[in-house]
Coordinates of C-alpha atoms in Angstrom, one line a residue:
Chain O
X495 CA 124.4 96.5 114.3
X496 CA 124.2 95.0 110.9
X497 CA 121.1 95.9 108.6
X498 CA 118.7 93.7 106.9
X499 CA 116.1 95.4 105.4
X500 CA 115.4 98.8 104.7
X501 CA 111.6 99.6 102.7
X502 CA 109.5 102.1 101.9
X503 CA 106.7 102.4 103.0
X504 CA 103.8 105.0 103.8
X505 CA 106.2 107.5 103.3
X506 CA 108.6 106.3 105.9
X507 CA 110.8 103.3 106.2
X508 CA 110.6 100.1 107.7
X509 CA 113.8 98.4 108.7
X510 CA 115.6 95.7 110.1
X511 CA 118.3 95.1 111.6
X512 CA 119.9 91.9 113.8
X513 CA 123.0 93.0 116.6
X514 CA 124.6 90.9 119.5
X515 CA 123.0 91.1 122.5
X516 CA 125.2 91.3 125.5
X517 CA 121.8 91.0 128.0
X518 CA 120.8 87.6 126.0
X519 CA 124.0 86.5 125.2
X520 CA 123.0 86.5 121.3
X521 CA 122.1 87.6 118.4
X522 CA 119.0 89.4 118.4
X523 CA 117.1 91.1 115.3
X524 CA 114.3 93.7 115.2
X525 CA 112.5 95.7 112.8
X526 CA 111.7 99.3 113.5
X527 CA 109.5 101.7 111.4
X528 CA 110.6 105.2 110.7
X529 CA 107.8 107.9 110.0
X530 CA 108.5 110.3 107.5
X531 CA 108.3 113.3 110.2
X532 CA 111.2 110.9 111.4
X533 CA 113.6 112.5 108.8
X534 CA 113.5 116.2 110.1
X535 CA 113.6 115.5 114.2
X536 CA 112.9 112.9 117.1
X537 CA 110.3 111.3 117.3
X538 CA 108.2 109.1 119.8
X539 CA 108.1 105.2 119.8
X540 CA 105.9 102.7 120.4
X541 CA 107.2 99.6 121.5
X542 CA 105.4 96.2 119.9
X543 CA 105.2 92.7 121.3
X544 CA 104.4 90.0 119.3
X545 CA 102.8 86.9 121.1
X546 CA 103.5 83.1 121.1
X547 CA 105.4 81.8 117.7
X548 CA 106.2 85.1 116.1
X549 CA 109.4 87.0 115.2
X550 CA 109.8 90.9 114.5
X551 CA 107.9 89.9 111.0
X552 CA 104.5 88.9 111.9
X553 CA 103.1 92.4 113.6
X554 CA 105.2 94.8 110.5
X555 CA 103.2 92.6 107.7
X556 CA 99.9 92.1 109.7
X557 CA 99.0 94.6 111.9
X558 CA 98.6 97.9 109.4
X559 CA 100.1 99.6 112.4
X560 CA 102.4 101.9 110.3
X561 CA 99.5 104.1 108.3
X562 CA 99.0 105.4 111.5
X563 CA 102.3 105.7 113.0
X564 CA 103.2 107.8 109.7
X565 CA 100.1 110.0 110.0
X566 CA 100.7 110.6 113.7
X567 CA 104.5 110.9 113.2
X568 CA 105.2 107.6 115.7
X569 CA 108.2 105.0 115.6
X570 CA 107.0 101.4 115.9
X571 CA 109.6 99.0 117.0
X572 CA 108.9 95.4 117.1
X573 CA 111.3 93.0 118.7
X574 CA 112.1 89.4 118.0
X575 CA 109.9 87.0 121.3
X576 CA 112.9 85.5 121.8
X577 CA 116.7 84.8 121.0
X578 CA 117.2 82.3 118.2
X579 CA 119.7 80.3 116.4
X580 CA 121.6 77.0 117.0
X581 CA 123.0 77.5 120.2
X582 CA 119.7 78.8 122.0
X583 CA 117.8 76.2 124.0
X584 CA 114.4 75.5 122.8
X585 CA 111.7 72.5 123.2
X586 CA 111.4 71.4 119.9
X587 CA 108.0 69.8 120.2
X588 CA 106.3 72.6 122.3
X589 CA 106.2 75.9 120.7
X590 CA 105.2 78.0 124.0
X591 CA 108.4 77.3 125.5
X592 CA 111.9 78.1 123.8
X593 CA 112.5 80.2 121.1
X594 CA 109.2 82.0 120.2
X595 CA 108.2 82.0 123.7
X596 CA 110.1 84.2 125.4
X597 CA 107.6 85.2 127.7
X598 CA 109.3 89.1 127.9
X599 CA 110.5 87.8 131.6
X600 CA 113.9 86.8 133.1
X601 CA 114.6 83.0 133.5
X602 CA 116.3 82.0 136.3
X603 CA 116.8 78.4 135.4
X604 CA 119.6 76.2 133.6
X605 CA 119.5 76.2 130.3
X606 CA 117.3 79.4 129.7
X607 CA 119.0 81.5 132.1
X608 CA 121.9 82.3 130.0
X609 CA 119.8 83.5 127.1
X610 CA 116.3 84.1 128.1
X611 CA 116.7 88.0 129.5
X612 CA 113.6 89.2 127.6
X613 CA 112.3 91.5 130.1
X614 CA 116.0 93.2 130.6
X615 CA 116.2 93.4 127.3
X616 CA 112.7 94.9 125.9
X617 CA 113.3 97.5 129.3
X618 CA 116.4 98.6 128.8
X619 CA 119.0 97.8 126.1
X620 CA 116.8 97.8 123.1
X621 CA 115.2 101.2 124.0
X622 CA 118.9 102.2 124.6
X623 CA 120.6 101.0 120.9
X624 CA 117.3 102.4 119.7
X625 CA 117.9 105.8 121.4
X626 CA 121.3 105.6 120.4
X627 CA 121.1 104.8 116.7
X628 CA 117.7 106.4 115.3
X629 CA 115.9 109.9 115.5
X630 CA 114.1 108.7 118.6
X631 CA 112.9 110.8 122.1
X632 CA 114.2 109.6 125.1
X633 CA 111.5 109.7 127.1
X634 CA 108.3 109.5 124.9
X635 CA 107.6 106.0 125.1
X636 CA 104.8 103.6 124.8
X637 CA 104.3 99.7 124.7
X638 CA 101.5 97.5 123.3
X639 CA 101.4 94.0 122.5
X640 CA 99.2 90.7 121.3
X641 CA 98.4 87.5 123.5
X642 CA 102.1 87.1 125.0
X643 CA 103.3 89.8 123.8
X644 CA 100.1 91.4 125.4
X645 CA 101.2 90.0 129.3
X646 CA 104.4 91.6 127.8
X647 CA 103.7 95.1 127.5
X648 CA 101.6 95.4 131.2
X649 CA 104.2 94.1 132.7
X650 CA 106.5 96.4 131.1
X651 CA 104.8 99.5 131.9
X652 CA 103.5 98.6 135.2
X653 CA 106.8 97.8 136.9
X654 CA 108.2 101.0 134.8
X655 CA 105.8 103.8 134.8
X656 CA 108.2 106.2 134.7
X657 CA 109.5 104.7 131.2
X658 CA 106.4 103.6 129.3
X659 CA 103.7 106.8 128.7
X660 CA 100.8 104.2 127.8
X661 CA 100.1 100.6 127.6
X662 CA 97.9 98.5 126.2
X663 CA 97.1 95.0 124.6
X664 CA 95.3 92.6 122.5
X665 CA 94.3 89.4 124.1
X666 CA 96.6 89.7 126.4
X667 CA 97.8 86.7 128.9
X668 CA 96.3 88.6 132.1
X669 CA 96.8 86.3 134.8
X670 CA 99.8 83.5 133.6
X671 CA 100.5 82.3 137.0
X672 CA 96.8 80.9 136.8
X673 CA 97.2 79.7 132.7
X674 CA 98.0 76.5 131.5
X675 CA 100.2 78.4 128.9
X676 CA 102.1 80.8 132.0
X677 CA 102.3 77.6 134.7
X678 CA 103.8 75.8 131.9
X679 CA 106.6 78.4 131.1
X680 CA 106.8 79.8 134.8
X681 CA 108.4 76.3 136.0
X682 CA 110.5 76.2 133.5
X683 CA 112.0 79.5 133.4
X684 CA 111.4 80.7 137.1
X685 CA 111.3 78.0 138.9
X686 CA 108.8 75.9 141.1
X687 CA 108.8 79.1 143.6
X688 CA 105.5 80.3 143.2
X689 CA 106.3 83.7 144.3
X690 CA 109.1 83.9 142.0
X691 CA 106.4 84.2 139.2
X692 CA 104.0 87.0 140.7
X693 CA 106.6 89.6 139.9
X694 CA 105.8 88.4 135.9
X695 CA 102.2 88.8 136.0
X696 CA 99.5 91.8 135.4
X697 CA 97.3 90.4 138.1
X698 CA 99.2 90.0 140.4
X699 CA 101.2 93.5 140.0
X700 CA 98.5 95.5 140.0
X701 CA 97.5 93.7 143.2
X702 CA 100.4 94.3 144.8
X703 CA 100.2 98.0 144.4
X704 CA 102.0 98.6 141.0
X705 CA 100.1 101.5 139.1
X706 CA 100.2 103.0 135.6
X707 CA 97.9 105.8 134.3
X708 CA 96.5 104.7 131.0
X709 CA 95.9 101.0 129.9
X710 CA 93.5 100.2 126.9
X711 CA 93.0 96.3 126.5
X712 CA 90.5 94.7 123.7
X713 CA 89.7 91.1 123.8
X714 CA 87.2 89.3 121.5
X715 CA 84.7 87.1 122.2
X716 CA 85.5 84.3 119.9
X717 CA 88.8 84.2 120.9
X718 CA 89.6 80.0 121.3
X719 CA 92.0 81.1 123.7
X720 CA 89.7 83.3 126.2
X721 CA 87.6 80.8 126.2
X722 CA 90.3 77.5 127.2
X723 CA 91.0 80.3 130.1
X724 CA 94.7 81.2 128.8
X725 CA 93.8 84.5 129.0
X726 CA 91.9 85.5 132.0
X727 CA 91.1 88.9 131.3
X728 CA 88.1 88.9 134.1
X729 CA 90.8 88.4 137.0
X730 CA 92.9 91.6 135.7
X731 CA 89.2 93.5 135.4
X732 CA 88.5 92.5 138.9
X733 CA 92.0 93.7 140.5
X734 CA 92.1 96.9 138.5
X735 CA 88.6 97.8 139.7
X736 CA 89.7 96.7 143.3
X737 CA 92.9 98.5 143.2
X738 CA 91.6 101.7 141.3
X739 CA 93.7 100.9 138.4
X740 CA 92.5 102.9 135.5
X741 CA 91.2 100.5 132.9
X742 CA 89.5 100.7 129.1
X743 CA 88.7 97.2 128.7
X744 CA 86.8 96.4 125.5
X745 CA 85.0 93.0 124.9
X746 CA 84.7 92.8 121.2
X747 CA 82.1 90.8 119.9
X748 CA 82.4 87.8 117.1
X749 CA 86.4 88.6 116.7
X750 CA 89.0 86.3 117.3
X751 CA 92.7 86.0 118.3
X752 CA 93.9 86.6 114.9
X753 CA 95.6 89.6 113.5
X754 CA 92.4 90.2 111.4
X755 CA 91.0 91.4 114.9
X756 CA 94.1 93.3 115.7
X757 CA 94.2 95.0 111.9
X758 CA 90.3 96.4 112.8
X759 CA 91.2 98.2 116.2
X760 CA 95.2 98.8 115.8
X761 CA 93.7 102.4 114.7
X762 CA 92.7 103.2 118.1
X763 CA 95.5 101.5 119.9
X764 CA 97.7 104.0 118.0
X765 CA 96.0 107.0 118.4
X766 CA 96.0 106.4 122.1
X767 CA 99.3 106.1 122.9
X768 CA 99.9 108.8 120.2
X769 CA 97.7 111.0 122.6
X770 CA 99.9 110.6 125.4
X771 CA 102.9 110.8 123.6
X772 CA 102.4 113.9 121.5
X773 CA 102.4 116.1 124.1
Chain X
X1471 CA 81.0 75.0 97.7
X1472 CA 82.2 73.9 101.6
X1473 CA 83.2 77.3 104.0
X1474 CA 86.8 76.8 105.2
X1475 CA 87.0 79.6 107.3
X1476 CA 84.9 83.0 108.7
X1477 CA 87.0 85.7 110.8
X1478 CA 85.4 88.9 111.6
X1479 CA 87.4 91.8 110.8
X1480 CA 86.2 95.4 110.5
X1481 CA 82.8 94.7 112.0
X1482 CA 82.4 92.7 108.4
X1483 CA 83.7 89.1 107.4
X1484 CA 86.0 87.7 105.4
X1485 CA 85.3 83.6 104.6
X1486 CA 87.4 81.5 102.8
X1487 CA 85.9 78.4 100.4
X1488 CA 86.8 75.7 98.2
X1489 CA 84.3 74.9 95.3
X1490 CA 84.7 72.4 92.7
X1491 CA 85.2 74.4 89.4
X1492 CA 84.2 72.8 85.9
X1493 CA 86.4 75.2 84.2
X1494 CA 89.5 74.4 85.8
X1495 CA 88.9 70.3 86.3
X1496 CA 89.8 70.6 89.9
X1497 CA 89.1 72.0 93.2
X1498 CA 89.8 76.2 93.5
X1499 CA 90.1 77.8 96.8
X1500 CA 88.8 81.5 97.2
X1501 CA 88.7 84.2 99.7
X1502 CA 85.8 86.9 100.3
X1503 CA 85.3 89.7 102.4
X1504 CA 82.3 91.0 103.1
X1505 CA 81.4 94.2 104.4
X1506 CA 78.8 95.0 107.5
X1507 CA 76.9 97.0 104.5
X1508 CA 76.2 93.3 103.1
X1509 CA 74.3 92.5 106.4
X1510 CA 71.6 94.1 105.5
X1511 CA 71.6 95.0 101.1
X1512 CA 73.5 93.7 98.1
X1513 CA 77.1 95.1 97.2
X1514 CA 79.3 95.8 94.8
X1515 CA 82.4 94.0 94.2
X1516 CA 86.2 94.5 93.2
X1517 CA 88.4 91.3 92.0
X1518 CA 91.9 91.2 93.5
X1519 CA 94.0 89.1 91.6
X1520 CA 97.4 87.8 93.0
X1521 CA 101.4 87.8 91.8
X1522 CA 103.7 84.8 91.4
X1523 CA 103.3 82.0 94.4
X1524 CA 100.6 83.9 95.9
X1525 CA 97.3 82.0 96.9
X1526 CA 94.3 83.6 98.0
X1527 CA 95.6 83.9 101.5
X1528 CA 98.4 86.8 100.6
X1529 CA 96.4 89.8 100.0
X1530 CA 94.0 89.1 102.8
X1531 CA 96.3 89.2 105.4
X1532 CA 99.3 91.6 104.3
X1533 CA 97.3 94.6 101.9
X1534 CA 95.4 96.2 104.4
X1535 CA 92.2 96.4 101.7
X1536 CA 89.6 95.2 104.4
X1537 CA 89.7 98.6 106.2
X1538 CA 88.7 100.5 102.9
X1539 CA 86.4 98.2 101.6
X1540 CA 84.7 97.4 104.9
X1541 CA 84.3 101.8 105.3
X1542 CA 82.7 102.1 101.6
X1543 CA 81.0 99.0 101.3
X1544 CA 82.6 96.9 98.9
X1545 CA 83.3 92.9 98.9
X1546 CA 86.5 91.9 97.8
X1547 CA 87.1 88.5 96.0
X1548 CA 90.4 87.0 96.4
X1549 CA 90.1 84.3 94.3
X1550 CA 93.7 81.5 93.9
X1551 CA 96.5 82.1 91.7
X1552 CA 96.3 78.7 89.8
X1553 CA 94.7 75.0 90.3
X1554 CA 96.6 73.1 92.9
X1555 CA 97.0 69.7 94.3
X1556 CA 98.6 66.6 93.8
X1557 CA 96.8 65.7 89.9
X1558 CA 97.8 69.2 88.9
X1559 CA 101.0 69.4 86.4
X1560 CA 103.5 71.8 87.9
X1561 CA 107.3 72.6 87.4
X1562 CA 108.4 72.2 90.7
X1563 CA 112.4 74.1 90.0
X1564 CA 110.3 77.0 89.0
X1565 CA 108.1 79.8 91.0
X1566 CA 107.5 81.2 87.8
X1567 CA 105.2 78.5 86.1
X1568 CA 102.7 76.0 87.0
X1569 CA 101.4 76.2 90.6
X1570 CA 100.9 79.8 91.1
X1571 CA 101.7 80.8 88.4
X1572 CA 98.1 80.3 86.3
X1573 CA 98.8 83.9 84.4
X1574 CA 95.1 84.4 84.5
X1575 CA 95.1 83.1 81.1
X1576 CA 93.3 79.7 79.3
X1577 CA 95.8 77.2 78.4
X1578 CA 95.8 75.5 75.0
X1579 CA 98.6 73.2 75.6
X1580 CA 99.5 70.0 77.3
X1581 CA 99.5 69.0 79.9
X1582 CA 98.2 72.9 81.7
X1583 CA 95.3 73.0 78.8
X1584 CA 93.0 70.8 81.0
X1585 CA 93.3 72.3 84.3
X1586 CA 94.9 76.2 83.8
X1587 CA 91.8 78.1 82.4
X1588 CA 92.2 80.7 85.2
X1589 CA 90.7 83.5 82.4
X1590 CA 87.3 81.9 82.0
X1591 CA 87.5 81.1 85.3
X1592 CA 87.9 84.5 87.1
X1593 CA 85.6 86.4 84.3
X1594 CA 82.9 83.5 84.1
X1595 CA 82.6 81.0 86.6
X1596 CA 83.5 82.5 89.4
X1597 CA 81.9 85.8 89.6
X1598 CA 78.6 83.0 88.7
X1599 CA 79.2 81.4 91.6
X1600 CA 79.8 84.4 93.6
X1601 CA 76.7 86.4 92.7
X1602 CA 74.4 83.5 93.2
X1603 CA 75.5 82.7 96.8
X1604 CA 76.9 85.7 98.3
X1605 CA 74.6 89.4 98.0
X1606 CA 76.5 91.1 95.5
X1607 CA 75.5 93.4 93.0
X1608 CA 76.0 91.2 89.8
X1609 CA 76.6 94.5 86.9
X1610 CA 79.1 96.3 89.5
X1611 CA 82.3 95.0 89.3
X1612 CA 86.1 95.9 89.3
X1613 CA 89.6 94.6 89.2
X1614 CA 92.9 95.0 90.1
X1615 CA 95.9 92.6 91.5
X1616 CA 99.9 92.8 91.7
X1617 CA 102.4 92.0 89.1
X1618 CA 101.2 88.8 87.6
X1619 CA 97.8 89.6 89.1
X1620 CA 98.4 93.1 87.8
X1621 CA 98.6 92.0 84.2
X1622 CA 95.1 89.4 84.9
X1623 CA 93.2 93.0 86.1
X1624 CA 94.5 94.6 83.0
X1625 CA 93.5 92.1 80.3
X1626 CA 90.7 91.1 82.1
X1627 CA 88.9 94.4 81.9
X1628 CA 90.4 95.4 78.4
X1629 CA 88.7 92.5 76.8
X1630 CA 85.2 92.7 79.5
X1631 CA 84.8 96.4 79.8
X1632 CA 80.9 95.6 79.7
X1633 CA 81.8 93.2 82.6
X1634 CA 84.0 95.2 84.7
X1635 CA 84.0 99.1 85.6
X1636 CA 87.5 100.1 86.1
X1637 CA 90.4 98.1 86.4
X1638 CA 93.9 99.2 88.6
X1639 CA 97.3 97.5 89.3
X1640 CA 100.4 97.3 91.4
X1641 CA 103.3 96.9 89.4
X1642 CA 101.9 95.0 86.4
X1643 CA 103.7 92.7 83.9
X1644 CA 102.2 95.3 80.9
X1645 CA 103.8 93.7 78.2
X1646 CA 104.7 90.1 79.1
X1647 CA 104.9 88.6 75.6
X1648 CA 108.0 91.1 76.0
X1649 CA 109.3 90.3 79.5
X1650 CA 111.0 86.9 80.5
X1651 CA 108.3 85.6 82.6
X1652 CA 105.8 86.3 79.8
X1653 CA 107.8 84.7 77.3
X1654 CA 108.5 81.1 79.7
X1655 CA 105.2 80.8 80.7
X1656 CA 103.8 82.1 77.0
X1657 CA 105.4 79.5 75.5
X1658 CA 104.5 76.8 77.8
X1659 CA 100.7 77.2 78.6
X1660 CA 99.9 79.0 74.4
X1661 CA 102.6 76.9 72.2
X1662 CA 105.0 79.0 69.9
X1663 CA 102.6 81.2 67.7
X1664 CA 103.3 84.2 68.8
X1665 CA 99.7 85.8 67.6
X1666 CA 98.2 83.5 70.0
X1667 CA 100.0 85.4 72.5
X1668 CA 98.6 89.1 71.9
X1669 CA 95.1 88.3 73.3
X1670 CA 96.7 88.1 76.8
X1671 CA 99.2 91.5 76.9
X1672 CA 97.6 94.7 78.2
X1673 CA 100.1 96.4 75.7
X1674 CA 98.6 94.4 72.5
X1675 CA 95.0 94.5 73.7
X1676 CA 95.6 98.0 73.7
X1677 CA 97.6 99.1 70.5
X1678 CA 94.8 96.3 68.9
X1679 CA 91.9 98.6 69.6
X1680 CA 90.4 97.3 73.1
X1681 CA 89.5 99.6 76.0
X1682 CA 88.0 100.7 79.2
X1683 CA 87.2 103.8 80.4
X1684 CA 89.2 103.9 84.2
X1685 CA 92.1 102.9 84.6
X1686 CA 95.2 103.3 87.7
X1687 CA 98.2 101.8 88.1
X1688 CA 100.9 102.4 90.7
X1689 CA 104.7 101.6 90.0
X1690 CA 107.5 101.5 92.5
X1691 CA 110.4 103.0 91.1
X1692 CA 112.8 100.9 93.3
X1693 CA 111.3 98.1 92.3
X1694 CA 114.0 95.3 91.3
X1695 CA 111.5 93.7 88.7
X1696 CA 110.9 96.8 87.1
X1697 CA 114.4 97.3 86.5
X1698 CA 114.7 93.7 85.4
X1699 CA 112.6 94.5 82.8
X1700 CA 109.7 92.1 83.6
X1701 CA 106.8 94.7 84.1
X1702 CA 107.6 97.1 81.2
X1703 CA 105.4 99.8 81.7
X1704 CA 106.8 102.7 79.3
X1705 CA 104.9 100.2 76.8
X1706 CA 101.8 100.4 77.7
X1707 CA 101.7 104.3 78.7
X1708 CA 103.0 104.3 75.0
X1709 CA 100.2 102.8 73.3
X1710 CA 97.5 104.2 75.6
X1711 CA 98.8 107.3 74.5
X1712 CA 98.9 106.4 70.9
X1713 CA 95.3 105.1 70.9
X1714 CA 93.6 107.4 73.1
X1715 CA 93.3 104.8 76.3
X1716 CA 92.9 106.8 79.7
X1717 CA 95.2 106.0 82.6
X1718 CA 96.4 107.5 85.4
X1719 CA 99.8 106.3 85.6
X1720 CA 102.0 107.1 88.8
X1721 CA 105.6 106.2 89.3
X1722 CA 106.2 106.2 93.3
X1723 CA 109.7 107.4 94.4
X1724 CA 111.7 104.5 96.7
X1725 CA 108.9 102.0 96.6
X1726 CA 109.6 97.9 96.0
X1727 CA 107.7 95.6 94.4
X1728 CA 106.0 94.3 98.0
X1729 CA 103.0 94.3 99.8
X1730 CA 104.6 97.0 101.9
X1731 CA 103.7 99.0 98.5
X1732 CA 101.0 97.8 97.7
X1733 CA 100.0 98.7 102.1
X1734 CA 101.0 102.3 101.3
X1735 CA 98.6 102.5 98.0
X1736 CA 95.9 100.7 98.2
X1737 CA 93.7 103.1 100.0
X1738 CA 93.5 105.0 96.8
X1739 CA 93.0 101.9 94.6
X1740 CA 89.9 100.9 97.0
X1741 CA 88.6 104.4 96.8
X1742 CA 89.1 104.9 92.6
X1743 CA 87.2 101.7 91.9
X1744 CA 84.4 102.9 94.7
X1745 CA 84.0 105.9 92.8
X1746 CA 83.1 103.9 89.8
X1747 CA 81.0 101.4 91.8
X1748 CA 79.2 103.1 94.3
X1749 CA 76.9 105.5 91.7

């Protein structure tokens, strides 16, 4: 593991590092922030997934997610969305497919298979390095996430209760298999098999039965996205309520899907999980 | 004056325009947030002026200000770092002059003299334009900025102190007729009469006689620039303390010269120039 960065920064420190990945077959690079309680004993994490585009970067410098990760003595890690570099395959023209776009799922198909292990990765051998390397609790754990990175983190913790404390999202892709952006990627990394794709999708898992106890979701009403149906938000509402998932679902009104709308409600997003992880 | 962009963040907004400005020949783009207190009554308002190759757009998204101002009801005018566009002169090899790099000073040389008057244009014409279309209190104002930015807070209020209430600053260039960057640019936008230069150094304006009454500054002490020798602050804490100036001067353990700084800080900054403002 080779460090990039390492910066102060609310009394803790940010850093980054990059480290082969044997589960994508590549480089990878993350940033993690520290809290200061950090330097005395283990603390919890919350993992961070950015949506379509971004890298580690975008969520560290945007977000303001660290004032209250140091306050409530919380690790943030935020992952790269995807491998990247030369050798990766990527759609130069399209930038939700290929490097950016990782989707946080498993590909199945030639050429993404070989790289495009996302979901392995974010599950298992990050939190593991992470576990292994930094002052971090085994099995305090939360995930949130933004658009992509959103679909990302309820899929995460729905499929893994027993890992992930909390979940929750901003503008999160709800329902992919019935988005232009998901049935796009879907094909290409799973496959024309529809059923292939249901295992990668919030709706659908909590339809099939999948359960986890605390989800809080905001999504604003003058979000572009929401309303060219990327997002579908109403269809995860409508299965949660039929499956007796418990949901806080928050329609925001007049924000956006920018990180000016995440900076304004990461506050709560972070005390949340912090209530279930500092226990 | 045409609107660019409104994002609603913090329950306030924050809009981007470009207006034609006389002083500067050329088009100028600006940032402002508002706060949900300026829904309904007129507010006060603090001037944040940028470092080297910022724009408006660097602050906004990466200082975390919003949350602070939005909370004590305070606008917050990001206004550009320099004229830019295609008829603008520039030294394209260099960061450090030209296109953002306007040193918040009025140029008397060619070819910057026409369009780089970024002094009269962040005391005069701007706050003008800003108090006759937006509802902002017009005799409660304050400034502060980063590095370059840092230095245009400082001389800005020293010579307005009628204008502005209290001034702060993130890693200023105090002294620039004594740093490298002061000297370059100096010598390029003010010719090579060095008395020419005093009226734009927070260290001359000070030893010279000028004043205000608040003052805070934050330096990182693992700041590379600092160490370089391009901020010199012992300077100025030397001549306040020769001629009486106040300042609260605090050198922060570990910190850089980035926004991740700034982040960390500028919850105090917003809150010292409320406590000014908000009488």
């Amino acid at each position: 593991m080779d460090q990039l960065e390492s910066i102060k920064e609310f009394n803790g420190y940010l850093k980054r590092f990059t480290h082969y990945s044997k589960t994508c077959n590549s480089k990878m690079t993350f940033s993690i922030f520290l809290p200061p309680k950090a330097i005395h004993k283990k603390v919890p994490a919350i993992y961070w997934l950015s949506g379509l585009t971004c890298s580690d970067e975008n969520a560290r410098v945007k977000s303001g997610a660290q004032r209250f990760a140091a306050e409530l003595g919380l690790a943030i890690i935020f992952p790269d969305t995807s491998p990247r570099g030369e050798n990766i395959p990527d759609a130069k023209d399209r930038y939700d497919l290929g490097i950016g776009a990782g989707f946080y799922l498993n590909a199945t198909q030639t050429p993404w298979s070989k790289y495009f292990q996302m979901y392995n990765y974010i599950v298992y051998e990050l939190p593991s390095l992470i576990e292994e390397y930094f002052p971090i609790l085994k099995s305090f754990k939360s995930i949130t996430g933004h658009s992509m990175g959103g679909h990302g983190a309820l899929i995460c913790a729905l499929k893994n209760p027993q890992i992930f404390r909390s979940a929750s999202a901003f503008a999160p892709i709800c329902n992919p298999i019935n988005s232009q952006w998901g049935k796009n990627c879907f094909t290409e990394y799973l496959g024309n098999n529809k059923s292939d794709w249901y295992d990668y999708d919030a709706t659908c898992l909590v339809n099939n039965g999948f359960k986890i106890d605390n989800i809080l979701i905001d999504q604003g009403l003058s979000d572009d996205f929401y309303h060219e149906k990327q997002l579908l938000p109403e269809n995860f509402i409508e299965v949660c309520n039929k499956m007796n998932q418990p949901l806080t679902f928050r329609f925001q009104e007049g924000y956006d899907h920018s990180y000016h709308f995440i900076s304004t409600f990461i506050e709560d997003h972070i005390k949340f999980h912090a209530s279930f992880l500092n226990k």
